[in-house]
Each structure stands twice: as C-alpha cells, then as structure tokens.
Amino acid sequence: MPLVNPLAKTDIYGFQTLHREIGYYISKLEQYDKSLKFFDEAIKKTPDDKRALIGRSRARSKVIQYEGALEDVNRALSLDPDDLVVLADRALNTYLCCEFEEGLVKNMRMLPKRQKPDNFKMGVMQCSDAIENCLGDRAGKPLRDHFQIIRRLAWKKNYAAQKPFEPKPTNMPKRRKKIMLSKLLEVEGVKEPVQPKHMKRQVQTIPDANKLLNIRDSLHSVQPDNEPIPKCSKPFPFRPLQHHTTNIENYMAEKYLDAMYLDKIFLKKLQKEPGAKSPNKEGTKKIHQLAKNCFKNVSYKQELLRTRRPFYFIKYQEARVSGALKERQKCELANQQQQVKNEADILSSKMLEAFERKDLRTLLDVVEKLKRFCDTKPTTMLPTKSDYMKEIYDKVCSAFYDMYRVNKDHSQFQQTKRIYCMLGMHLSRPPSADSVVDQFKNVFLDYKKKINDFSLRLENATTEEEVCWYYHELSRFEYESSHYDLSRLYAKKCIKEAHQLGNEKWVFNSTMMMLKNNLAEHNKNDAKNDLVVAMNCVQKLQDPDKIDFIEKCLDVVEHVEFEDLFGSKQLEKRENRIIQMMTSSKMKDEVAHLFRQMAAMPASRRMTVMPGVRVENKGTQRVSAKARTMSIMPASRENEMPPTKAKSGLKEIFDLHV
C-alpha cells in the first residue's frame, strides 16, 4: 500500500467539473477573457473533458482567437468523431479562419446528414457568399482593372530577384549614435520653430565623384533615379475604381468598421497623446498596453472583414447601384449638405456680427468653432469649405488690423493709456470702461495647449493665408508665455509669407507683434524700427487713421522710460549659472564665497556680472523726474502721460488674452 503524504495539497471536491462550470457561468455573463482562465484550469485538471474543450473553443472564438478555437474543436473531435455539434463548430471556425473553400466542403458533406438546426446550411451560404465576393461576377474584373499595379509589382519583384547576393558580416561593428539637433534643443530647453510640411527642405545626398564604376560592377551598384519598369507598348484604357488618395487607411476603416473607425483612430493616437502620460508610471503603462491590445484587435477584425468582402468588391458594387438608389442617395446627400451649410452659415453670421461690433475676443471664439466645424466635415458634405476658410482668414486679419486704433473723441491721456494697453506695457491706473481696453482683460487660456494645437495645424497647412494666420497666432501665444525669441521668430516668418502673398495687413499685424516683443525686452531702438516698418505698410494701404495711430505710438515709445525692477533676480540667476560652470566643488565654493564678498560691498565699488544691468543699494531705488511728478488721481490735463511701471505689477490685467 503506497504511503500518503499528509502535507500534500489535496484537490477540491468535484474538481473535474468545478472550473468548467464556473467558466460556462462567466461566459453567459459575456466575460469571455475571464472565462478562459477557468477553462484552461479545467482542461489542465482533466485533459479529456470534451465539454470543457467545447466551452473553451467557443470562448476563444468570441475573443477573436479562431486558430486556438479550431485546435480545441479538433481535440474534441478526436474524443468523439461523430458529434454533430462539434462538427458544426469546426465548420464555423474554419469559415471564421477565412478558409472558405475548406469550410464549404465540410458544410456540404454534413448538410445531407442534418437539415435542422440549419448550421450547415447557413455555413454553405456564408462560404459561397465569401467566395463569390472574391472571385465571382459580383466582384467585377479586379485583375484587369489593377493590371498596371500588378505589372509594376511584378517588375519590382523580378528586378529584386536578379540582384546579386551580398553577404553581410555576422559581427557588425557598433556605430555611435548620432545626437540629433532636435534632441539637443529639447535637453537645453530650447524649442524648435514649427514649419509646414510642404515647406520643409529635404536633405539630398551628393554622390562621391571619386568612386568610379568598374566593369565588374552590376546594375544594382548604383540606384537609378526612376524605377526600371518599361512603359506599356499600347495604351491601357482600364483603371482601378478607387482613385489614389493619401487617406486610404481611414477610408477603408470607415467602410468596414462604420463608426468604430473613429475608435481605431483614437486608439492609434492615444499612445502619443500627452494626456495619457501621468506620474503614475504603472497606470500609464497599463493604459498604453490596453490601447495597444484594443487597436490590435480592431485592426485584426477589419482584416477579417476585408477578407470576406474585398475592397474592390465594395467599390464595384457602389458603381453598379441602380438608378433609383442613385437618385435616393443624391437626395439624401443634398439634404445633408443643406443641413451642414445651415450650421456653417449660423457660425459665419455670428463671426460677421462680432466683426461689425469690433469684438475681437468673441470673434476669435466663433472663428475657432467654425474652423473646427469645417475640419470635421468632408468636402462631399461641405463643398464650399474653401470659401468659409477664406472668409475666416480675411476676417481674422482685418480684426487684428482694426484693433490698433485710437478714438479721436477721447482725451490725450485716454488715447495714451489705450496705446499702453495695446503694446503690453504696464499701467498704474485701473482700467476704464474703454471698449478696446476691455479686450485686454485677464481671461484664462491654456497657452501650452494652444501652441500645440496651432503647431499641428501649421504642419498641415496648405495655403499661404492659412500659414500667415498660424504664424501670427503662434507669435501671439509665445508672447503671452514670455517666450519672446520664439514669438519674434514666428512674427518674422509671418512677415515673409505675407510679403510673398502681397497682404500688407498681415505685415502690419506681425510688425506690431515684433514691437510688443521688443518693448517687453526694453529694446527701444528696435521698437522704433518696427514702427517705421509699420508706417510704410500703412502708407501703402493709404489709411490716415492708422498713420495717426503710428505717430502716437512713436511719441509714446520715444518718451517711455524702462526701469530695472528685476535686475537683482537676473544677477542672482547669472551668478548661479557661473557657479554651476565650475568643474570642481572646491572652485564652486570659492566662487560662491567671492560673490558673497561682492554683495557686501557698496554698489559704487561693485562689479556687475551681467553687462547692462546696474547694481544699486537696497532701499535707494532710482525714480525718474517724470514719475515723481505723476499723480494717481484722474488727470484733467490733456497732455499728461501715464506712469510707465506699477509697483504692484498689474501686467496680468492688461495682457492680451484674446
């Protein structure tokens, strides 16, 4: 009698059927992924359980694991070859594995043995329909229509087959990774300006003239400029029904997945979305893995559907629709186009109303809604999309151009205050009920998100008016984010595009953005030069009101005095950077001690570490003569100038947040 180990773990009572029945119960709840775990455990305990094998095969087919389901069905048939239910499951899984001919044979053999339930009859219909869709008359003549494409692929394959064998060494030397310029800029915290895709220059490699060809060299030693495919001797009149398009991937996904193709696009872009990343690395990794698995399943399901109903079959059926169906489709399309046009007209009328009121903030909000609406609608639904986009570009340009104005009925003090607000300069007086000053009130905007959105739009921009608008908006957003270098760069690019387009209004708007950046960095001479350029643009447009406005701006810039309110902070940052540049810790300590000794000395005997920044003693702030004579009360004098700086820093009130 064998000895029994008392410490051995015993199986649960009824383990032969327990895991299997739990799996069936969970399958009824349509949680097939979870049920597979229990079916696996049941088959592990009892490998010859036919009912467990059938349950796992059906659960696998529900989660699109048709090959595994077919293996389980074959194992169940090895236990009972005459089970008609298992034979029906085998025929169905053969069809789902896209083996239509084999599935048709299996269903035809079993059809005389069992008429009801009609599993085999439906299998015959499904397999026959799939074969007819691929090869029958209902699929048209795909080989003839795609002859030129097939011929080109065959020539390429034949050309590659004749290429001589080139042995490659197994131990390849490791190459040093080249650090790209964009990665260096990211490490240093410097942003690279965005350019449209059609304007990016492609780097062309220049062949080495010293390397001459020998007789031993083959035809494959030099890459030809064109493909080695001879032209057809006679013209071929047939063409594919589907024209070439760059959006063929999404177009095919829409045909097979219907509205689910949007989910496929979302899952594809989710891994690169910044919102999917979080400090929780495990959660981020789990989200990315779920998105990857879901995208894989959706793509696999689309390929299965495409195997049953090829794309050329769908296009051929669309071309052969009846006349009554075509008329009905035309009427439905016309109704949808009219509905979309009405919605676009409503947004366009709101934009025109805001433009007539000269309400820039509302106009930009409506423009953003109209732009997003036009982007979501295809050209078939909105044939006049280009007209709406041209209207958007024109109104936005004119709205920014009209914003730079003064009211002649106002006093000199009010006009000067308005100019201070427009140019982003500080004021020590609270804002009034001025309609233009109201445009500069603080409104929260996520400028980082705005910059990312307009950067993506700029990369895909096609027209020059669109490029000018995006460059101007990026310049404005970078200015609000205090990135004055990037803002100035985008403004210069906008001026360049506007000159090529011949639009002086965009030149004027971008020049004013450069003026704001120069004033923010206290560059008075560059600001004067920008106003001279703006004066030339206004003179070309023959606008006397804008000429008067530019003259007042010149007077304001001439008399403005910049005070150093942040000099101490800049000096402290400069000293910290100098300390970090030291190689050893001993040198860092010595330099830090030197800076502490310099800070204890009087300002007149102290050497500054930043040229152009004066060092002053604490408590003795320099105040100009004009600032000492200013009053915080409303002035009745016409020619009084507002103070240039505010001690409390009211920049947030007057920033351009529209």
XYZ file of C-alpha atoms in Angstrom:
658
model
C 0.000 0.000 0.000
C 1.581 3.343 -1.051
C 2.248 5.884 1.616
C 0.170 9.086 1.527
C 1.893 12.377 2.215
C -0.173 14.158 4.885
C 1.341 17.536 3.910
C 0.391 17.212 0.231
C -2.223 19.652 -1.055
C -5.445 17.825 -1.955
C -7.730 18.805 -4.816
C -11.093 20.434 -4.267
C -14.100 18.144 -4.156
C -15.589 17.956 -7.650
C -12.544 19.485 -9.327
C -13.404 17.546 -12.510
C -16.400 19.798 -13.208
C -15.973 22.817 -10.893
C -13.703 25.025 -13.054
C -15.561 24.038 -16.212
C -18.973 25.077 -14.866
C -17.552 28.340 -13.494
C -16.192 29.042 -16.973
C -19.599 28.414 -18.551
C -21.282 30.683 -15.999
C -18.851 33.538 -16.681
C -19.296 33.018 -20.434
C -23.035 33.600 -20.027
C -22.114 36.974 -18.492
C -20.175 37.709 -21.738
C -16.868 37.976 -19.861
C -15.018 35.645 -22.179
C -11.496 36.752 -21.238
C -12.080 35.799 -17.604
C -13.801 32.540 -18.507
C -10.744 31.367 -20.455
C -8.743 31.165 -17.216
C -11.208 28.679 -15.705
C -11.451 26.633 -18.905
C -7.650 26.419 -19.010
C -7.609 25.212 -15.424
C -10.342 22.659 -16.143
C -8.516 21.251 -19.172
C -5.305 21.153 -17.148
C -7.047 19.045 -14.498
C -8.978 16.860 -16.956
C -7.442 16.939 -20.473
C -10.074 14.562 -21.931
C -13.131 16.601 -20.908
C -14.985 17.202 -24.180
C -17.406 19.703 -22.656
C -14.507 21.851 -21.334
C -12.836 21.790 -24.761
C -16.067 22.919 -26.470
C -16.557 25.707 -23.921
C -13.008 26.997 -24.381
C -13.276 26.866 -28.187
C -16.443 28.998 -28.118
C -14.913 31.470 -25.674
C -11.804 31.743 -27.861
C -13.904 32.403 -30.954
C -15.657 35.238 -29.101
C -12.320 36.921 -28.319
C -11.158 36.533 -31.968
C -8.804 33.603 -31.319
C -10.105 31.459 -34.157
C -6.964 29.341 -34.623
C -6.979 28.297 -30.942
C -10.696 27.591 -31.110
C -10.160 25.318 -34.124
C -7.454 23.388 -32.219
C -9.852 22.767 -29.293
C -12.576 21.593 -31.681
C -10.193 19.116 -33.328
C -9.194 17.764 -29.896
C -12.872 17.311 -29.014
C -13.478 15.501 -32.320
C -10.629 13.124 -31.558
C -12.598 12.080 -28.472
C -15.971 11.783 -30.293
C -15.706 11.915 -34.130
C -19.494 11.582 -34.707
C -20.660 14.535 -32.588
C -22.637 16.752 -35.000
C -22.497 19.782 -32.670
C -18.705 19.685 -32.623
C -18.638 19.160 -36.401
C -20.807 22.267 -36.849
C -18.429 24.250 -34.613
C -15.467 23.032 -36.679
C -17.095 24.144 -39.935
C -17.939 27.552 -38.438
C -14.410 28.144 -37.111
C -12.959 27.100 -40.463
C -15.041 29.838 -42.101
C -14.004 32.356 -39.450
C -10.346 31.488 -40.146
C -11.008 32.651 -43.751
C -10.596 29.126 -45.192
C -13.717 29.459 -47.332
C -13.149 26.534 -49.722
C -12.393 24.072 -46.918
C -15.351 25.354 -44.908
C -17.643 24.934 -47.930
C -16.520 21.318 -48.390
C -17.113 20.459 -44.719
C -20.567 22.041 -44.677
C -21.596 20.362 -47.949
C -20.570 16.936 -46.617
C -22.592 17.303 -43.411
C -25.646 19.004 -44.957
C -27.441 15.733 -46.015
C -26.960 14.281 -42.521
C -28.517 17.221 -40.658
C -31.005 19.741 -42.021
C -32.231 21.187 -38.718
C -30.846 23.179 -36.952
C -29.613 24.832 -40.125
C -25.979 25.272 -39.027
C -24.549 23.502 -42.074
C -26.994 25.206 -44.447
C -26.008 28.643 -43.140
C -22.346 27.621 -43.371
C -22.781 26.730 -47.053
C -24.403 30.107 -47.711
C -21.694 32.043 -45.847
C -18.774 30.288 -47.565
C -20.380 30.539 -51.004
C -21.091 34.231 -50.491
C -17.481 34.925 -49.439
C -16.109 33.054 -52.475
C -18.449 34.920 -54.826
C -17.387 38.238 -53.294
C -13.737 37.444 -54.011
C -13.921 35.678 -57.378
C -17.418 35.774 -58.832
C -19.163 38.104 -61.230
C -20.308 40.355 -58.417
C -16.640 41.325 -57.774
C -16.193 42.753 -61.282
C -12.835 42.371 -63.064
C -10.204 43.341 -60.461
C -7.272 41.690 -62.282
C -7.995 43.664 -65.428
C -8.579 46.983 -63.629
C -5.466 46.611 -61.484
C -3.256 45.293 -64.299
C -0.850 48.224 -64.272
C -0.331 47.976 -60.489
C 0.174 44.199 -60.693
C 2.609 44.666 -63.585
C 4.661 47.223 -61.654
C 4.846 44.978 -58.587
C 5.910 42.019 -60.732
C 8.679 44.044 -62.387
C 9.950 45.181 -58.998
C 9.945 41.618 -57.690
C 11.785 40.351 -60.766
C 14.324 43.190 -60.548
C 14.998 42.447 -56.870
C 15.366 38.703 -57.621
C 18.139 39.379 -60.156
C 20.123 41.388 -57.630
C 23.362 39.538 -56.763
C 23.818 38.096 -53.309
C 25.634 40.368 -50.899
C 26.972 38.591 -47.798
C 26.709 40.507 -44.571
C 29.095 40.010 -41.642
C 27.565 38.490 -38.544
C 29.511 40.676 -36.129
C 28.693 44.164 -37.194
C 30.695 46.956 -35.516
C 28.632 49.117 -33.235
C 28.000 52.559 -34.571
C 27.948 55.567 -32.342
C 24.515 57.046 -32.013
C 24.213 60.440 -33.613
C 22.635 63.016 -31.378
C 20.025 64.849 -33.378
C 19.784 68.622 -33.193
C 16.160 68.463 -32.080
C 17.097 66.254 -29.087
C 19.852 68.669 -28.098
C 17.395 71.536 -28.224
C 14.947 69.579 -26.038
C 17.662 68.862 -23.471
C 18.701 72.511 -23.362
C 15.087 73.666 -23.067
C 15.068 75.450 -26.433
C 12.058 74.962 -28.685
C 12.469 74.445 -32.389
C 10.159 76.558 -34.574
C 7.416 74.758 -36.457
C 7.255 74.736 -40.252
C 4.604 73.469 -42.677
C 5.367 70.051 -44.114
C 5.362 71.256 -47.714
C 7.994 73.911 -46.850
C 10.485 71.586 -45.146
C 13.568 71.052 -47.240
C 14.627 67.517 -47.901
C 18.318 66.856 -47.442
C 19.751 65.425 -50.657
C 22.852 63.253 -50.540
C 25.564 64.154 -53.061
C 27.273 61.126 -54.618
C 31.034 60.860 -54.312
C 32.665 61.646 -57.658
C 35.875 59.793 -56.698
C 34.127 56.418 -56.713
C 34.105 55.354 -60.373
C 32.256 52.380 -61.761
C 34.158 49.318 -62.976
C 33.133 46.671 -65.457
C 32.658 44.240 -62.591
C 30.023 46.458 -61.007
C 26.470 45.304 -61.597
C 23.452 47.373 -62.486
C 22.451 47.337 -58.826
C 25.618 49.123 -57.652
C 24.030 52.493 -58.462
C 20.487 53.363 -57.500
C 18.628 54.616 -60.597
C 16.590 57.785 -60.413
C 13.494 56.116 -61.841
C 12.069 52.642 -61.442
C 13.412 50.133 -64.036
C 9.939 49.450 -65.434
C 9.377 49.771 -69.182
C 6.263 51.503 -70.373
C 3.417 49.627 -71.970
C 3.684 49.393 -75.755
C -0.035 50.136 -76.118
C -2.243 52.403 -74.012
C -4.227 50.530 -71.395
C -7.733 52.029 -71.019
C -8.748 50.425 -67.722
C -8.136 51.949 -64.292
C -8.994 50.906 -60.698
C -12.346 52.110 -59.434
C -10.699 53.568 -56.339
C -8.620 56.638 -57.124
C -5.343 57.291 -55.331
C -5.776 59.061 -52.006
C -3.491 59.707 -49.052
C -6.298 58.932 -46.586
C -6.915 55.414 -47.881
C -6.304 53.814 -44.460
C -9.068 55.741 -42.706
C -11.327 55.436 -45.761
C -11.092 51.636 -45.734
C -11.554 51.536 -41.960
C -14.770 53.542 -42.323
C -16.068 51.108 -44.956
C -15.529 48.023 -42.786
C -15.898 49.323 -39.215
C -18.515 52.044 -39.813
C -18.494 54.435 -36.841
C -15.963 52.260 -34.992
C -13.197 53.570 -37.280
C -13.113 56.670 -35.055
C -12.282 54.410 -32.123
C -9.474 52.895 -34.169
C -8.009 56.344 -34.878
C -8.357 57.272 -31.189
C -6.563 54.110 -30.049
C -3.794 54.677 -32.577
C -3.128 58.230 -31.390
C -3.629 57.534 -27.679
C -0.085 56.288 -27.092
C 1.345 59.612 -28.309
C -1.177 61.834 -26.554
C 0.262 63.874 -23.664
C -2.894 63.280 -21.615
C -2.186 59.536 -21.465
C 1.027 60.158 -19.509
C 0.971 60.719 -15.776
C 3.345 60.493 -12.786
C 1.847 57.066 -12.102
C 4.125 55.029 -14.366
C 2.333 51.749 -13.726
C -1.027 53.293 -14.646
C 0.438 54.881 -17.777
C 1.974 51.574 -18.816
C -1.359 49.811 -18.279
C -3.247 52.400 -20.354
C -0.741 52.087 -23.207
C -0.952 48.294 -23.128
C -4.768 48.363 -23.191
C -4.735 50.790 -26.119
C -2.230 48.617 -27.971
C -4.262 45.419 -27.458
C -7.546 47.092 -28.427
C -6.017 48.592 -31.585
C -4.575 45.188 -32.494
C -7.983 43.506 -32.088
C -9.817 46.158 -34.101
C -7.249 46.015 -36.910
C -7.425 42.211 -36.965
C -11.228 42.312 -37.147
C -11.040 44.785 -40.026
C -8.700 42.463 -41.948
C -11.082 39.539 -41.407
C -13.970 41.555 -42.787
C -11.829 42.686 -45.725
C -11.011 39.043 -46.491
C -14.730 38.190 -46.691
C -15.642 41.295 -48.658
C -12.607 42.691 -50.533
C -12.327 46.407 -51.101
C -12.540 46.089 -54.878
C -15.855 44.235 -54.412
C -17.261 47.143 -52.367
C -16.185 49.711 -54.981
C -17.645 47.605 -57.801
C -20.972 47.285 -56.007
C -21.048 51.035 -55.412
C -20.502 51.614 -59.137
C -23.349 49.245 -60.075
C -26.110 50.594 -57.886
C -29.467 51.077 -59.586
C -30.725 54.397 -60.898
C -33.433 54.738 -58.229
C -30.867 54.114 -55.494
C -28.549 56.710 -57.010
C -31.338 59.284 -57.033
C -32.212 58.481 -53.440
C -28.557 58.769 -52.447
C -28.294 62.109 -54.240
C -31.369 63.439 -52.426
C -30.001 62.275 -49.061
C -26.640 63.840 -49.814
C -28.280 67.122 -50.858
C -30.299 67.222 -47.608
C -27.191 66.552 -45.534
C -25.255 69.213 -47.433
C -28.021 71.760 -46.830
C -28.107 70.926 -43.114
C -24.322 71.268 -42.802
C -24.412 74.524 -44.798
C -27.063 75.974 -42.470
C -24.921 75.212 -39.413
C -21.873 76.784 -41.075
C -23.915 79.866 -42.066
C -25.045 80.350 -38.453
C -21.444 80.358 -37.231
C -20.419 82.611 -40.121
C -23.161 85.129 -39.294
C -22.041 85.204 -35.643
C -18.499 85.840 -36.826
C -19.641 88.745 -39.018
C -21.671 90.240 -36.159
C -18.644 90.134 -33.856
C -16.545 91.686 -36.609
C -19.019 94.537 -37.082
C -19.059 95.161 -33.318
C -15.240 95.008 -33.329
C -15.382 92.454 -30.544
C -12.099 90.612 -31.088
C -12.451 88.132 -28.243
C -15.886 86.885 -29.351
C -14.763 86.801 -32.971
C -11.798 84.555 -32.168
C -14.042 82.190 -30.189
C -16.506 81.898 -33.067
C -13.674 81.530 -35.576
C -12.265 78.622 -33.587
C -15.684 76.913 -33.576
C -16.144 77.473 -37.315
C -12.626 76.196 -38.048
C -13.183 73.014 -36.044
C -16.592 72.544 -37.688
C -15.084 72.825 -41.178
C -12.260 70.428 -40.281
C -14.696 67.731 -39.140
C -16.794 67.897 -42.313
C -15.533 66.294 -45.549
C -15.684 68.124 -48.860
C -18.605 65.979 -50.003
C -20.704 67.283 -47.103
C -19.468 70.890 -47.315
C -18.477 71.687 -50.920
C -17.955 75.397 -50.107
C -15.448 74.694 -47.322
C -12.716 76.715 -49.050
C -14.980 79.787 -49.188
C -15.608 79.629 -45.445
C -11.903 79.223 -44.764
C -11.041 82.248 -46.936
C -13.632 84.262 -45.058
C -12.072 83.195 -41.765
C -8.580 84.268 -42.844
C -9.845 87.618 -44.138
C -11.900 88.490 -41.069
C -9.189 87.469 -38.592
C -6.610 89.555 -40.440
C -8.906 92.584 -40.603
C -9.945 92.190 -36.949
C -6.346 92.305 -35.703
C -5.647 95.186 -38.065
C -8.647 97.198 -36.776
C -7.705 96.562 -33.149
C -4.812 99.033 -33.367
C -6.784 102.298 -33.265
C -7.478 105.313 -31.066
C -10.661 107.297 -30.566
C -10.301 110.916 -31.590
C -13.093 111.908 -29.171
C -11.007 110.736 -26.209
C -8.543 112.931 -24.407
C -4.801 112.658 -24.935
C -4.438 110.828 -21.627
C -7.055 108.212 -22.582
C -5.521 107.696 -26.015
C -2.092 107.196 -24.487
C -3.484 104.743 -21.952
C -5.087 102.742 -24.756
C -1.758 102.592 -26.591
C -0.047 101.396 -23.412
C -2.589 98.553 -23.143
C -2.199 97.575 -26.806
C 1.583 97.426 -26.594
C 1.541 95.320 -23.419
C 3.095 97.994 -21.205
C 2.382 98.450 -17.501
C -0.052 100.987 -16.063
C -0.563 102.183 -12.515
C -4.205 103.161 -13.059
C -7.121 100.702 -13.023
C -8.758 100.023 -16.408
C -11.665 102.142 -17.505
C -14.781 101.242 -19.489
C -12.875 101.680 -22.756
C -14.095 99.170 -25.374
C -10.565 98.424 -26.584
C -9.052 98.172 -23.110
C -11.782 95.661 -22.269
C -10.305 93.310 -24.899
C -7.120 93.032 -22.830
C -8.694 91.902 -19.565
C -7.404 88.740 -17.989
C -9.039 85.587 -19.405
C -7.609 82.169 -18.597
C -6.251 80.325 -21.607
C -4.069 77.224 -21.689
C -1.349 78.668 -23.908
C 0.635 75.441 -23.932
C -2.335 73.578 -25.387
C -2.995 76.407 -27.846
C 0.611 76.321 -29.040
C 0.462 72.548 -29.557
C -2.833 72.783 -31.485
C -1.652 75.553 -33.795
C 1.711 73.836 -34.300
C -0.080 70.742 -35.606
C -2.263 72.902 -37.815
C 0.770 74.731 -39.164
C 2.472 71.466 -40.148
C -0.576 70.503 -42.224
C -1.253 73.983 -43.639
C -1.529 74.267 -47.420
C -2.475 77.853 -48.330
C -0.396 80.991 -47.709
C -3.254 82.780 -45.906
C -3.540 79.848 -43.509
C 0.219 79.844 -42.866
C 0.166 83.610 -42.116
C -2.657 83.187 -39.604
C -0.957 80.292 -37.783
C 2.389 82.105 -37.630
C 0.696 85.196 -36.172
C -1.235 83.170 -33.585
C 1.882 81.248 -32.548
C 3.729 84.543 -32.188
C 0.924 85.892 -30.006
C 0.770 82.801 -27.796
C 4.549 82.676 -27.370
C 4.495 86.360 -26.419
C 1.877 85.663 -23.750
C 4.045 82.787 -22.491
C 7.038 85.199 -22.260
C 8.977 83.311 -24.960
C 9.983 86.470 -26.777
C 12.625 84.901 -29.024
C 10.208 82.350 -30.469
C 7.483 84.981 -30.732
C 9.789 87.267 -32.701
C 10.831 84.376 -34.954
C 7.231 83.449 -35.798
C 6.428 87.106 -36.452
C 9.326 87.339 -38.934
C 8.115 84.196 -40.691
C 4.630 85.690 -40.910
C 6.070 88.873 -42.447
C 7.963 86.810 -45.015
C 4.857 84.836 -46.001
C 2.760 87.998 -46.092
C 5.240 89.665 -48.455
C 5.025 86.685 -50.797
C 1.239 86.828 -50.562
C 1.125 90.610 -51.001
C -1.036 91.145 -47.903
C 0.108 94.336 -46.142
C -2.341 93.855 -43.266
C -0.609 90.685 -42.124
C 2.727 92.513 -42.431
C 1.371 95.269 -40.193
C -0.045 92.818 -37.610
C 3.201 90.846 -37.395
C 5.253 94.034 -37.155
C 3.155 95.117 -34.179
C 3.844 91.728 -32.554
C 7.578 92.337 -33.009
C 7.078 95.786 -31.473
C 5.491 94.210 -28.375
C 8.358 91.743 -28.007
C 10.980 94.479 -28.288
C 9.173 96.635 -25.725
C 8.900 93.646 -23.387
C 12.686 93.247 -23.628
C 13.283 97.038 -23.325
C 14.687 97.346 -26.867
C 13.656 100.893 -27.652
C 15.686 101.266 -30.858
C 14.312 98.062 -32.382
C 10.812 99.159 -31.368
C 11.285 102.415 -33.284
C 12.452 100.490 -36.345
C 9.353 98.293 -36.143
C 7.136 101.376 -36.042
C 8.895 102.707 -39.151
C 8.128 99.435 -40.961
C 4.528 99.627 -39.771
C 4.325 103.234 -41.051
C 5.445 102.078 -44.510
C 2.740 99.381 -44.540
C 0.057 101.892 -43.506
C 1.171 104.336 -46.182
C 0.839 101.601 -48.807
C -2.689 100.904 -47.536
C -3.435 104.694 -47.529
C -5.103 104.600 -44.110
C -4.923 108.050 -42.455
C -6.293 106.785 -39.121
C -3.538 104.201 -38.821
C -0.926 106.824 -39.737
C -2.139 108.960 -36.834
C -2.046 105.886 -34.575
C 1.559 105.021 -35.544
C 2.651 108.612 -34.935
C 1.176 108.495 -31.423
C 2.916 105.159 -30.823
C 6.209 106.700 -31.885
C 5.682 109.517 -29.403
C 4.882 107.040 -26.615
C 7.932 104.862 -27.334
C 10.139 107.965 -27.538
C 9.146 109.180 -24.061
C 8.860 105.827 -22.278
C 11.499 105.055 -19.642
C 12.233 101.483 -18.632
C 13.150 100.814 -15.027
C 15.086 97.825 -13.833
C 12.663 96.054 -11.482
C 14.061 92.555 -11.985
C 17.789 93.302 -12.211
C 18.617 91.674 -8.879
C 16.893 88.424 -9.846
C 18.690 88.289 -13.174
C 22.023 88.910 -11.449
C 21.311 86.121 -8.976
C 20.490 83.691 -11.804
C 23.643 84.710 -13.650
C 25.772 84.095 -10.553
C 24.215 80.643 -10.053
C 24.969 79.728 -13.658
C 28.578 80.846 -13.280
C 28.914 78.704 -10.142
C 27.476 75.666 -11.963
C 30.057 76.061 -14.736
C 32.910 75.412 -12.296
C 34.361 71.919 -12.599
C 35.228 71.001 -9.004
C 33.358 71.534 -5.769
C 36.301 73.500 -4.347
C 36.133 76.036 -7.175
C 32.357 76.300 -6.741
C 32.795 77.130 -3.044
C 35.469 79.729 -3.818
C 33.372 81.457 -6.479
C 30.299 81.444 -4.221
C 32.387 82.999 -1.418
C 33.657 85.640 -3.856
C 30.089 86.570 -4.850
C 29.110 86.877 -1.162
C 32.038 89.248 -0.609
C 30.982 91.316 -3.621
C 27.402 91.538 -2.332
C 28.671 93.070 0.936
C 30.465 95.897 -0.858
C 28.777 99.227 -1.776
C 27.105 99.455 -5.155
C 29.563 102.064 -6.438
C 32.541 99.715 -5.837
C 30.868 96.523 -7.011
C 31.474 94.924 -10.415
C 28.408 93.543 -12.149
C 28.407 90.034 -13.638
C 25.884 90.986 -16.334
C 26.705 93.827 -18.743
C 23.939 96.407 -18.973
C 22.486 95.762 -15.508
C 23.391 98.344 -12.888
C 23.791 97.394 -9.259
C 22.054 99.637 -6.706
C 21.958 99.602 -2.946
C 18.818 98.248 -1.351
C 16.347 100.894 -0.292
C 17.656 103.509 -2.731
C 15.562 102.860 -5.827
C 16.034 105.345 -8.605
C 12.892 107.263 -9.594
C 12.720 109.441 -12.675
C 11.732 113.096 -12.534
C 8.562 112.434 -14.508
C 7.492 109.613 -12.189
C 7.904 111.899 -9.138
C 5.556 114.458 -10.641
C 2.855 111.913 -11.541
C -0.419 111.587 -9.648
C -2.571 108.536 -9.196
C -5.727 110.644 -9.442
C -7.520 111.119 -12.772
C -5.793 113.955 -14.557
C -7.619 116.882 -16.121
C -4.557 117.942 -18.092
C -4.687 116.794 -21.701
C -1.008 116.202 -22.302
C -0.279 114.208 -19.123
C 1.419 110.828 -19.655
C 0.552 107.761 -17.556
C 3.265 106.232 -15.394
C 5.366 103.619 -17.116
C 5.542 100.987 -14.357
C 3.408 99.778 -11.494
C 4.950 98.671 -8.217
C 2.199 96.112 -7.679
C 2.674 94.626 -11.171
C -0.683 94.850 -12.941
C 0.583 93.092 -16.055
C -1.957 90.290 -15.601
C -4.837 92.736 -16.053
C -3.747 94.118 -19.402
C -2.166 91.107 -21.087
C -3.599 90.236 -24.484
C -5.594 87.101 -23.676
C -7.863 87.162 -26.702
